[in-house]
Coordinates of C-alpha atoms in Angstrom, one line a residue:
Chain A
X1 CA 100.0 225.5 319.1
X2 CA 101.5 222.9 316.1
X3 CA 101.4 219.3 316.3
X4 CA 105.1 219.4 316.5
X5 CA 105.5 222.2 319.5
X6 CA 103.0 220.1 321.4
X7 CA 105.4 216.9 321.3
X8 CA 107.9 219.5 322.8
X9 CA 106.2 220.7 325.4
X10 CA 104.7 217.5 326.7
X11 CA 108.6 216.1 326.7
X12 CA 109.3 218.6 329.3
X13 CA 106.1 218.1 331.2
X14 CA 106.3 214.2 331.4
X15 CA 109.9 214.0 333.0
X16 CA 111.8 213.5 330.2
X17 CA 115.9 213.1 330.8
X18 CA 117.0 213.8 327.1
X19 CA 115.8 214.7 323.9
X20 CA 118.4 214.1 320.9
X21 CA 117.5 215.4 317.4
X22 CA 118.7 216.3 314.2
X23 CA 116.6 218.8 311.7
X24 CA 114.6 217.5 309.1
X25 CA 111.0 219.3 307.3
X26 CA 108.2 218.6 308.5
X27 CA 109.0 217.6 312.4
X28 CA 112.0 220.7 312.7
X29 CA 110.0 222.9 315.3
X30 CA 110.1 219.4 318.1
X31 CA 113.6 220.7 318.6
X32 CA 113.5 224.3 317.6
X33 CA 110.5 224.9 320.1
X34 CA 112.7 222.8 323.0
X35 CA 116.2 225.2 322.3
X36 CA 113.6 228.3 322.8
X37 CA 111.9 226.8 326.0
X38 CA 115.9 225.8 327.4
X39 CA 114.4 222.9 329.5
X40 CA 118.2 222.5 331.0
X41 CA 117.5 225.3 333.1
X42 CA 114.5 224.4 334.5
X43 CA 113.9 220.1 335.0
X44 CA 117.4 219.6 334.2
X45 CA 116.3 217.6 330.5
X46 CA 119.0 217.4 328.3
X47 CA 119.1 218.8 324.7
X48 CA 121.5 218.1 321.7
X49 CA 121.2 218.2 318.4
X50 CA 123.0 215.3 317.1
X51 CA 125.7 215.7 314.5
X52 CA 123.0 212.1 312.8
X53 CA 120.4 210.7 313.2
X54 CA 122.3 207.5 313.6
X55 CA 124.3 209.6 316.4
X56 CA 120.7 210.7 318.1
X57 CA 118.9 207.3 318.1
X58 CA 122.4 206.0 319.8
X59 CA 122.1 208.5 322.2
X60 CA 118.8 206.9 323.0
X61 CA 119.5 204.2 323.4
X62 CA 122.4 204.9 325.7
X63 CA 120.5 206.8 327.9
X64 CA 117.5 204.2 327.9
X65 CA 120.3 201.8 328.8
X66 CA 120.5 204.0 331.7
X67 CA 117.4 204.2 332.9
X68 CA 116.2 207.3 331.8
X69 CA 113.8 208.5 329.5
X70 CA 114.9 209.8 326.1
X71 CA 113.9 210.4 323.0
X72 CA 114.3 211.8 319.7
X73 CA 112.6 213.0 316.5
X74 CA 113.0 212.9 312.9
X75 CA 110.9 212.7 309.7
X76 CA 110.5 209.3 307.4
X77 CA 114.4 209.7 305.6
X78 CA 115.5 210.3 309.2
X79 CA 113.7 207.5 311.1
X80 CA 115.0 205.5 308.2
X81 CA 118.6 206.0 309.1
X82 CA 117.6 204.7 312.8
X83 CA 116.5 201.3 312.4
X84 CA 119.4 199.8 313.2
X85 CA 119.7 201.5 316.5
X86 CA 116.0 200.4 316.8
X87 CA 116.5 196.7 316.4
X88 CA 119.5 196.7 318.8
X89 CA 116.7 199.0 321.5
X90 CA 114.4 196.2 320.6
X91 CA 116.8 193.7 321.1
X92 CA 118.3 194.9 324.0
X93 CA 115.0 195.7 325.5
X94 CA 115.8 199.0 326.3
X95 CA 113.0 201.6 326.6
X96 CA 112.9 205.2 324.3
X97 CA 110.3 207.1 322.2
X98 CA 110.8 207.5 318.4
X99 CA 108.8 210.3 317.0
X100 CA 108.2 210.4 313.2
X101 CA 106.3 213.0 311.5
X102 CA 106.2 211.5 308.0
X103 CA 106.7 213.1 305.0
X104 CA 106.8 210.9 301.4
X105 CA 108.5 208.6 299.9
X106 CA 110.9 206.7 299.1
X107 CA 114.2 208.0 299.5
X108 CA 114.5 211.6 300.4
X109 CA 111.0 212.0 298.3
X110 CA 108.8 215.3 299.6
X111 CA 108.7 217.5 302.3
X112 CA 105.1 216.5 302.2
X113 CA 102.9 214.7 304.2
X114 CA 102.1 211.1 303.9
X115 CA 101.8 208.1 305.8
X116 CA 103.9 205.6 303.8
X117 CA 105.9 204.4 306.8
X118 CA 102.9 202.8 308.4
X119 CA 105.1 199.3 307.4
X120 CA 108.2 200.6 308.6
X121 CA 106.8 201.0 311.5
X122 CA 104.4 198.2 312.4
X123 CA 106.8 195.7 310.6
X124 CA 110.1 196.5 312.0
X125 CA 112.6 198.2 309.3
X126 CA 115.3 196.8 311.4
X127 CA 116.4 193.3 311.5
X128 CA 114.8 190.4 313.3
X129 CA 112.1 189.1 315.0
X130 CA 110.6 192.4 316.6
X131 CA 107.8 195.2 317.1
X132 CA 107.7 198.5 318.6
X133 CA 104.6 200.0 319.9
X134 CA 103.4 202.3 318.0
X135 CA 100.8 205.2 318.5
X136 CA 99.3 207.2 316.0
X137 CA 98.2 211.0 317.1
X138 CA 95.4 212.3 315.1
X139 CA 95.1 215.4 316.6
X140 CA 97.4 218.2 318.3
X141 CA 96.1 217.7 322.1
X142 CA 97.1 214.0 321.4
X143 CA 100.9 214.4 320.6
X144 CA 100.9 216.0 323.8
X145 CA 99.1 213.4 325.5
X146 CA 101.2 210.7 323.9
X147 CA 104.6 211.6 324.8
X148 CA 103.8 210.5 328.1
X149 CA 101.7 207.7 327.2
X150 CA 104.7 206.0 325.1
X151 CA 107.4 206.3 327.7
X152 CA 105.1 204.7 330.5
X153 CA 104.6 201.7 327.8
X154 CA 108.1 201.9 326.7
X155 CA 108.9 201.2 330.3
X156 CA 106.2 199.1 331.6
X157 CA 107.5 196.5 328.4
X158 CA 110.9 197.7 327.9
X159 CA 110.9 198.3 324.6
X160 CA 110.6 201.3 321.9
X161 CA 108.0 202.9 321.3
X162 CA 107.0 205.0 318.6
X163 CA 104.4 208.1 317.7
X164 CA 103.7 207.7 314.2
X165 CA 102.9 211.0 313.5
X166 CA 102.9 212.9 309.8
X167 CA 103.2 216.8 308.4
X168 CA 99.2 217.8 308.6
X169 CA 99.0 217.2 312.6
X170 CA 102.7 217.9 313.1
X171 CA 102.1 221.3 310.8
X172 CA 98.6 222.4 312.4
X173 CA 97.4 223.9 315.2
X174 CA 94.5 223.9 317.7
X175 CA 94.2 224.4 320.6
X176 CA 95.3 221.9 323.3
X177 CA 95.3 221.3 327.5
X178 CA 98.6 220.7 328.1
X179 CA 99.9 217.7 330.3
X180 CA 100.3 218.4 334.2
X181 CA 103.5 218.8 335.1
X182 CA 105.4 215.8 336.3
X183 CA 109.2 215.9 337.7
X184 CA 112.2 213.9 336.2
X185 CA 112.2 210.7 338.5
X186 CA 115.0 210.8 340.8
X187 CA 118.2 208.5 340.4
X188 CA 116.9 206.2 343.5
X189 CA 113.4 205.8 341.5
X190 CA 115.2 204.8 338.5
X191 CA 117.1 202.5 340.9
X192 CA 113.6 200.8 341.8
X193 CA 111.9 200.8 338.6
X194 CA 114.5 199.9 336.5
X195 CA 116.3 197.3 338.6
X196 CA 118.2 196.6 334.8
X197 CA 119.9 199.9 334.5
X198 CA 123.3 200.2 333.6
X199 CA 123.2 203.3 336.0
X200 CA 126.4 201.7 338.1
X201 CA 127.2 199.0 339.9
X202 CA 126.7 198.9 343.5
X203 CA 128.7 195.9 345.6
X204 CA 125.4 194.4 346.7
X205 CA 124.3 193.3 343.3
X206 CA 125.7 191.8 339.7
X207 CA 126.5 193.7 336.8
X208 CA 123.9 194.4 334.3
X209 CA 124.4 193.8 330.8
X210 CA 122.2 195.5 328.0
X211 CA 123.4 193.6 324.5
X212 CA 121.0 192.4 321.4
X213 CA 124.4 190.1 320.8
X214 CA 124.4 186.3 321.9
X215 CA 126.3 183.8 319.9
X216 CA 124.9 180.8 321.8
X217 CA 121.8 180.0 319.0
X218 CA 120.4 178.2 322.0
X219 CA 119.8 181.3 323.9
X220 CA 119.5 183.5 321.2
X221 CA 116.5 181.4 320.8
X222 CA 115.6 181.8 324.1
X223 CA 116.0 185.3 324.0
X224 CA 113.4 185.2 321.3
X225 CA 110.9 183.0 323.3
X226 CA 111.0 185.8 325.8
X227 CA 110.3 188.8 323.0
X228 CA 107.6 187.0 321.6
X229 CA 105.7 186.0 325.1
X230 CA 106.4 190.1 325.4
X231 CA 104.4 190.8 322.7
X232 CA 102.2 188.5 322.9
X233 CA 100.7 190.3 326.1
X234 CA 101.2 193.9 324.8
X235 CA 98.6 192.4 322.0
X236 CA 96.3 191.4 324.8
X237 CA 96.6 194.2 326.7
X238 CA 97.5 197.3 324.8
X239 CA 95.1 197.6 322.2
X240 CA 93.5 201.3 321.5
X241 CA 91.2 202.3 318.8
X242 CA 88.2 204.8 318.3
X243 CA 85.0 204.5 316.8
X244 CA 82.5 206.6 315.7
X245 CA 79.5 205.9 314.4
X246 CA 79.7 202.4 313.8
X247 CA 76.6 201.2 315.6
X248 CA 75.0 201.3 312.9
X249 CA 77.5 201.8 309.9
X250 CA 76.5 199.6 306.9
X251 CA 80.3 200.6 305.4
X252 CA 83.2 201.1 307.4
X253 CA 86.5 203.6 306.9
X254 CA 89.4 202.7 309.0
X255 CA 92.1 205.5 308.9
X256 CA 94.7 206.6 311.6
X257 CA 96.5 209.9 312.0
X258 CA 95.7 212.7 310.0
X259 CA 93.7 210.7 307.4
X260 CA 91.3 209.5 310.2
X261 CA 90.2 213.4 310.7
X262 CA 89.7 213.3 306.9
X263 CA 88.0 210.4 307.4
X264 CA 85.3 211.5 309.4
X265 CA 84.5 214.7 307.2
X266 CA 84.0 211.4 304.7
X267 CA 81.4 210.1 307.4
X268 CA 79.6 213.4 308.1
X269 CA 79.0 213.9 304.4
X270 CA 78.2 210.3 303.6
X271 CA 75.6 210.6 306.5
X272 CA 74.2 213.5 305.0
X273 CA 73.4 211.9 302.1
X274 CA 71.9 209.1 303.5
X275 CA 75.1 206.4 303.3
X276 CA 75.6 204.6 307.1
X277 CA 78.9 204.8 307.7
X278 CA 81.1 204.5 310.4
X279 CA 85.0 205.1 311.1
X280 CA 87.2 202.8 313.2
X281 CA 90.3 204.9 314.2
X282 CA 93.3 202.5 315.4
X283 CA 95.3 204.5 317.8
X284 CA 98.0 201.7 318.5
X285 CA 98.7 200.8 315.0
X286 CA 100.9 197.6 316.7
X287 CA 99.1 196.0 318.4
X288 CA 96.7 196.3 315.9
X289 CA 92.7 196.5 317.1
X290 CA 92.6 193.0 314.5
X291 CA 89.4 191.9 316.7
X292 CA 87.1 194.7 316.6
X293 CA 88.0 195.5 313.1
X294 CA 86.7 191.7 312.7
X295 CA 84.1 191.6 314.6
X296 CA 82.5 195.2 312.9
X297 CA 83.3 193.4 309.6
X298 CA 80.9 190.6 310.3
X299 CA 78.3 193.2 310.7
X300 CA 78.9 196.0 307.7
X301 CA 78.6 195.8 303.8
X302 CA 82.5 196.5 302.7
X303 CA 85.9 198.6 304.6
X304 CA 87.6 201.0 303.1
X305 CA 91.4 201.6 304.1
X306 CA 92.1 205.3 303.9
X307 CA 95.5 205.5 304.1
X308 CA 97.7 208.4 302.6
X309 CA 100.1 205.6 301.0
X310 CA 99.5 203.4 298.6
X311 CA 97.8 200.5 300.8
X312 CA 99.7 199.3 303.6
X313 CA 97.1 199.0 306.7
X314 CA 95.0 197.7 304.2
X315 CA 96.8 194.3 304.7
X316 CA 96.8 193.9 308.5
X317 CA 93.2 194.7 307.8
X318 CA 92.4 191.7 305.3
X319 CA 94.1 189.3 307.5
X320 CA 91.4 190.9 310.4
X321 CA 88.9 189.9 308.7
X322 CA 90.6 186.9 306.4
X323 CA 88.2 187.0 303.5
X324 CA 85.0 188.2 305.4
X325 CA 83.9 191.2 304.5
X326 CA 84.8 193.3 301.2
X327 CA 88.1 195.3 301.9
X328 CA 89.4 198.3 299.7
X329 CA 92.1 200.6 299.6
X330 CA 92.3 204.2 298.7
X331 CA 95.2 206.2 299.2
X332 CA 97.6 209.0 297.8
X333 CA 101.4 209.4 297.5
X334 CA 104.3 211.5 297.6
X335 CA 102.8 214.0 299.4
X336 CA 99.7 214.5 298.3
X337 CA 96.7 214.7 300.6
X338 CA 93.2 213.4 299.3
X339 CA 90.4 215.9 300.1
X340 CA 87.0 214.3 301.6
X341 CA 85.2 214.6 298.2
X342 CA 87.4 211.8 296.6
X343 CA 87.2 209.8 299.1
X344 CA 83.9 209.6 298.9
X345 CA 84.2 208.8 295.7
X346 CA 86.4 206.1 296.2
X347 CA 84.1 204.5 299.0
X348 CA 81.0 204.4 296.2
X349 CA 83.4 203.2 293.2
X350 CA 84.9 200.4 295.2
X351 CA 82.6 199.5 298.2
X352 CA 78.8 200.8 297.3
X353 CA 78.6 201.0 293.5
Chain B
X1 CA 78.0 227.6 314.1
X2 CA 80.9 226.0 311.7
X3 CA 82.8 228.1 309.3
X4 CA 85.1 226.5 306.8
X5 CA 87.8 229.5 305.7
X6 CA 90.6 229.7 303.2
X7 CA 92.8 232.6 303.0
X8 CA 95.0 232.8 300.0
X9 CA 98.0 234.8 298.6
X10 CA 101.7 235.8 298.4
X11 CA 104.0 234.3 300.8
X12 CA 105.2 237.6 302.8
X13 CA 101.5 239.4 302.9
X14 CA 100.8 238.2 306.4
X15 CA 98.2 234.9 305.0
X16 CA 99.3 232.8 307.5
X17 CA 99.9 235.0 310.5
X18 CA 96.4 236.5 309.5
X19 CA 95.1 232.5 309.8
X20 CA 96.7 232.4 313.0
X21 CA 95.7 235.4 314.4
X22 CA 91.8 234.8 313.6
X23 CA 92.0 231.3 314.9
X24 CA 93.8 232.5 318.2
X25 CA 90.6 235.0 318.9
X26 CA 88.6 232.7 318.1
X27 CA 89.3 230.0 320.9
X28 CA 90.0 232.9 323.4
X29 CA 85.6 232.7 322.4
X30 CA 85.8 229.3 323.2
X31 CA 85.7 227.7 319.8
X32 CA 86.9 224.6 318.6
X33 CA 89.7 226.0 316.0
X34 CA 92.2 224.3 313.2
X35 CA 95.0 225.9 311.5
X36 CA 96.1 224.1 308.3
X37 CA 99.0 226.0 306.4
X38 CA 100.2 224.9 302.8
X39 CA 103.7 224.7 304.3
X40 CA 106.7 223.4 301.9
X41 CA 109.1 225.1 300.0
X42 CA 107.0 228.4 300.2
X43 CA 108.7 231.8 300.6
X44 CA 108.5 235.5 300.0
X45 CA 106.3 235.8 296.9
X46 CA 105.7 232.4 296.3
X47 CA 101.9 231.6 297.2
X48 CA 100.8 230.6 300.7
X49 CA 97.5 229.4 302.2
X50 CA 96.5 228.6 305.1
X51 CA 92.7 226.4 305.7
X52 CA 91.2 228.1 309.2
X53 CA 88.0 226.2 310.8
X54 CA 85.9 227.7 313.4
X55 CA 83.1 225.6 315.1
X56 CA 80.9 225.2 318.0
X57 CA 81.5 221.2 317.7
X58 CA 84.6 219.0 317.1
X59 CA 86.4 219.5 313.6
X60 CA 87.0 216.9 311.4
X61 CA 88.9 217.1 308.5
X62 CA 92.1 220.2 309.0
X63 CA 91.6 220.0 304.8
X64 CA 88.7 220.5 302.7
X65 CA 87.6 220.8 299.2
X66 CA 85.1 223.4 299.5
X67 CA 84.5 226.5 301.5
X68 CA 82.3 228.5 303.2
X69 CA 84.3 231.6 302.5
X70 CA 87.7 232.3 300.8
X71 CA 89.8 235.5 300.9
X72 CA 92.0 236.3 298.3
X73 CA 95.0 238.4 298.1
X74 CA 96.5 237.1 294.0
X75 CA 95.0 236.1 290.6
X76 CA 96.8 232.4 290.9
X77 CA 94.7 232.2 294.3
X78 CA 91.2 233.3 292.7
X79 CA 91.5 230.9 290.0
X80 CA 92.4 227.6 292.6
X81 CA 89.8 228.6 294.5
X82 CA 86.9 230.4 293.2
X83 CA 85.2 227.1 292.3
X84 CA 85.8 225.8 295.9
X85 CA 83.7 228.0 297.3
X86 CA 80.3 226.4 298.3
X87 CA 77.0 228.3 296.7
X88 CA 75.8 231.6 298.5
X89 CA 79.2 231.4 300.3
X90 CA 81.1 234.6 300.4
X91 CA 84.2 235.8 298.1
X92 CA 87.1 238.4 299.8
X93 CA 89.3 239.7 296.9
X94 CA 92.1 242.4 297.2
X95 CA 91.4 244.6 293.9
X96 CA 95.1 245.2 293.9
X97 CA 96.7 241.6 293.2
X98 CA 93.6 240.7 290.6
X99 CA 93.8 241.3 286.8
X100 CA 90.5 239.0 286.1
X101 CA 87.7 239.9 288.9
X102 CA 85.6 236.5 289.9
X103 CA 82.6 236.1 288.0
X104 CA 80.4 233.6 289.8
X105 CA 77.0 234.7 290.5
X106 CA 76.0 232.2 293.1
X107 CA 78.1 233.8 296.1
X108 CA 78.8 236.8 297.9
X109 CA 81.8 238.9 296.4
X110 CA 83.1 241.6 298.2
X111 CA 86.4 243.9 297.2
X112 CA 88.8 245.3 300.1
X113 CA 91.6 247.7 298.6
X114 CA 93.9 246.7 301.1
X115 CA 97.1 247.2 299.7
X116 CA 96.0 251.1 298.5
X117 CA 94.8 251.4 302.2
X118 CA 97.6 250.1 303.4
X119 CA 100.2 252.1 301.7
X120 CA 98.1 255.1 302.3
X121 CA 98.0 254.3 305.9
X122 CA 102.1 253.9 305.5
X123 CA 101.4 250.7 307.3
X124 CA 102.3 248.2 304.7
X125 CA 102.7 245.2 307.9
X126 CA 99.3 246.1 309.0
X127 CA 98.0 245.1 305.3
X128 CA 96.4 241.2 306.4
X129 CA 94.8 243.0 309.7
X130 CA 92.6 245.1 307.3
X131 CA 91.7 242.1 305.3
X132 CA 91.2 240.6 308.0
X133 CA 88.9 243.7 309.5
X134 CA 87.0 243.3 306.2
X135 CA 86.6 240.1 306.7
X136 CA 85.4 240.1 310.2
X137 CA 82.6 242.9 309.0
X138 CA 81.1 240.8 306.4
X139 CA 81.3 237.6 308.7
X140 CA 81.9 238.6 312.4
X141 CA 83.0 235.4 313.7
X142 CA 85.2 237.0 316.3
X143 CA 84.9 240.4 318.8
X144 CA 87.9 243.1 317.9
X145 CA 88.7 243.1 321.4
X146 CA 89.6 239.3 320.8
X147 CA 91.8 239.7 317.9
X148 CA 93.5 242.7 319.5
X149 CA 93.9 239.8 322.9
X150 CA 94.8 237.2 320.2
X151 CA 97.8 240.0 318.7
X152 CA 98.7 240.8 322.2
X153 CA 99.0 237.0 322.5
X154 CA 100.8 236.2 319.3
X155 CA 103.1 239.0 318.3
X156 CA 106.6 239.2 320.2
X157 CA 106.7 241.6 323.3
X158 CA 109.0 243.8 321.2
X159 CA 106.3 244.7 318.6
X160 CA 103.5 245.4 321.1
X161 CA 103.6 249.0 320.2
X162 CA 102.7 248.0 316.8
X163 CA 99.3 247.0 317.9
X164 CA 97.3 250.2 317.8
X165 CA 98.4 250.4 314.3
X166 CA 97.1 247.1 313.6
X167 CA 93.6 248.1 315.8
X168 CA 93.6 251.0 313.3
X169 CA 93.9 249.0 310.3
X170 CA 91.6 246.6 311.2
X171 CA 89.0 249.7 311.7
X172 CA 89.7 250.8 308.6
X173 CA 89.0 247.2 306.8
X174 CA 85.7 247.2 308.3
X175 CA 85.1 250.8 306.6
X176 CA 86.6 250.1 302.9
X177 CA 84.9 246.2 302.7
X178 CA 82.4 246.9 299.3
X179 CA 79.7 244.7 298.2
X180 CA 80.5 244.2 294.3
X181 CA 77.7 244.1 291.9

């Protein structure tokens, strides 16, 4: 199964109320695999294409507003036309699931993969003082396993979150376990785990009111306080990263996604000729794993930052280790996807020489 | 057991359904597989590829620079990939689609005439299951009986009766597959 029909499926399998899409290369089947599988006839989910993407991340955010877990898809031009609607979820604190299968950049750029929205993503895009979370698949079995994942964080901190996925594992396949299968949560669950919804007002309670607007500075502020003591805990306690062999890595590669697979073919072969080294995988790209990457920077000889961009992690990595440890970049744009040999390359010009 | 596979041509001669359907046997063995197509503004007679990885372990990297084995269906193929193969891997070429054979003397190349086979066979659909019965002689990394479960699995209901033709054309890879030199 592809990256992209796994994301599908899962939808369905996790309870999901509403998926709301418009086409876009390389992230099209997310949608074209839901119309074939006609989840309205079975959980009840809801699927529209959107005549926008502006119109689908709305409609996220309406249902969210509901209670109700919805999401859409898009590729980076798509997900770039959403940010608005992102900042007002963010704002608003209402829950949703992004999912962007990158292509490059900027603009409309290629149909190609690349990860050059890793700042888009991890620094907002919309306006203000905000983060989404943010999970980066790097394998089919884990856009399923995701779907779910993001919506139980989305809720548990009502707030967006994102998979930051790109065309290689949206485009591939492998083989997968799907999720088990989990029912749509009734209206009176909604009721109790989202006491916030604007799901109608009963007599015995006060109306809710979802709105990133407030005109007061004093409790806009306020407001703020509350966002950023939000955070602050999903950085204590939502923190996901993998490592292989690092026990012993004298140099370390940290990639996510799809560049993290190509980045341990780079530590198989530099094992095989004798180089230690080790890859750290982030999985949350925010919150970022900042305190291992520090601490395994103490201990090795140099990081590279394999990124398929031209160097964007490679900054929340430098302030992990704030001047520690030698830190270099490698990357490559608009579309084009290094192969493990240059890499390798890289790593010995820049790191081993 | 890990074999790194590209399988190069014309969009429209069944590359990446042929990627597919070896991969699909494969895990019904219980592999780890990966399916990595060239996917983009591709289309009929344009040129497709599609990277196929079989392994008893986890796979790494969906892309690669070199291969153990590459089968090639067009001259623009050949030339991309010839040098990627790794010494004493194994070269696949279609005779029909190649105006400059491959002259490396450190691998294995074999010639299928899939394409005369195929038309003779008036099966010109079934032409990527007898590369891919070729393929499966010189390197069996799958069972028949899996790739006929893995068609079974991956072709639409409505072309099921299509699938003895492509069990005969993958019997008659395996029979035309010739060492060269």
């Amino acid at each position: 199964m592809k990256g992209n029909e796994a994301i599908a499926h899962a939808a369905i399998r996790c309870g999901c109320d509403g998926y709301f899409g418009y086409p876009i290369t390389p992230q099209s089947e997310v949608l074209e695999t839901l119309a074939l599988e006609k989840p309205w006839e079975t959980t009840g989910m809801v699927v529209l294409q959107a005549e926008s993407e502006l119109a689908s991340i709305n409609m996220v955010y309406g249902g969210g507003a509901s209670g109700k877990r919805c999401m859409t898809s898009s590729s980076s031009p798509g997900v770039a036309l959403m940010q608005e609607g992102i900042a007002y979820m963010a704002g608003a604190e209402i829950p949703g699931l992004i999912v962007n299968v990158q292509r490059g950049g900027p603009g409309l750029g290629t149909i190609q993969p690349s990860q050059s929205d890793y700042f888009q993503a991890t620094r907002g895009g919309g306006n203000g003082d905000y983060n989404v979370i943010v999970l980066a698949p790097a394998s089919v079995q884990e856009m399923a396993d995701f779907v779910d994942l993001a919506f139980e964080l989305a809720f548990k901190y009502r707030n967006p979150a994102m998979i930051l996925s790109d065309g290689i594992i949206g485009q591939m396949m492998e083989k997968l376990v799907l999720p088990p299968f989990k029912p749509r949560r009734t209206e009176a669950q909604i009721q109790e785990e989202c006491p916030w919804a604007t799901n109608g007002r009963k007599k015995e309670r006060q109306p809710n009111i979802l709105t990133s607007l407030e005109l007061d500075s004093a409790i806009m502020e306020k407001k703020n306080l509350h966002l950023q003591a939000k955070y602050k805990e999903i950085k204590e306690k939502e923190v996901r990263f993998e490592t292989l062999m690092c026990e012993d890595a004298e140099y370390l590669i940290v990639a996510f996604g799809s560049a993290a697979r190509i980045g341990l073919k780079v530590v198989e072969m530099c094992r095989e000729e004798g180089i230690k080294a080790g890859l750290l995988r982030p999985i949350t790209l925010w919150p970022f794993p900042s305190e291992e990457i520090a601490r395994l920077g103490q201990r090795v000889k140099g990081i590279l930052s394999f990124e398929i961009n031209a160097g964007q992690m490679v900054e929340d990595i430098l302030m992990a280790t704030n001047g520690q440890t030698p830190v270099a970049h490698y990357g490559r744009m608009g579309g084009v996807v290094p192969t493990p040999d240059e890499v390798i390359r890289a790593l010995k010009e820049k790191l081993i020489k | 057991m890990k074999e790194e596979i590209i399988i190069a041509g014309f969009g429209g001669q069944g590359v990446l359904s042929m990627g597919k359907i070896l991969a699909y046997a494969a895990m019904v063995e219980g592999k780890e597989v990966s399916w990595m197509p060239s996917y983009g503004p591709e289309q009929r007679g344009g040129t497709a590829n599609v990277t196929v990885i079989v392994s008893d372990n986890r796979i790494s990297s969906p892309i690669l620079s070199m291969y153990d084995t590459a089968v090639i269906l067009n001259q623009p193929s050949l030339e991309k990939f010839e040098p990627a193969i790794k010494p004493g891997g194994i070269l696949i070429y279609d005779g029909y689609g190649i105006s400059t054979p491959p002259t490396r003397k450190d691998i294995t190349i074999y010639r299928i005439d899939a394409m005369d086979a195929a038309a003779e066979m008036k099966a010109a659909k079934a032409f990527n299951m007898i590369v891919l019965g070729g393929l499966l002689k010189v390197r069996p990394l799958v069972q028949i009986n899996d790739v006929i479960h893995a068609l079974r699995k991956t072709l639409p209901v409505r072309h099921h009766d299509l699938i003895p033709m492509n069990e005969a054309a993958l019997r008659k890879g395996m029979d035309i597959i010739s060492l060269v030199g």
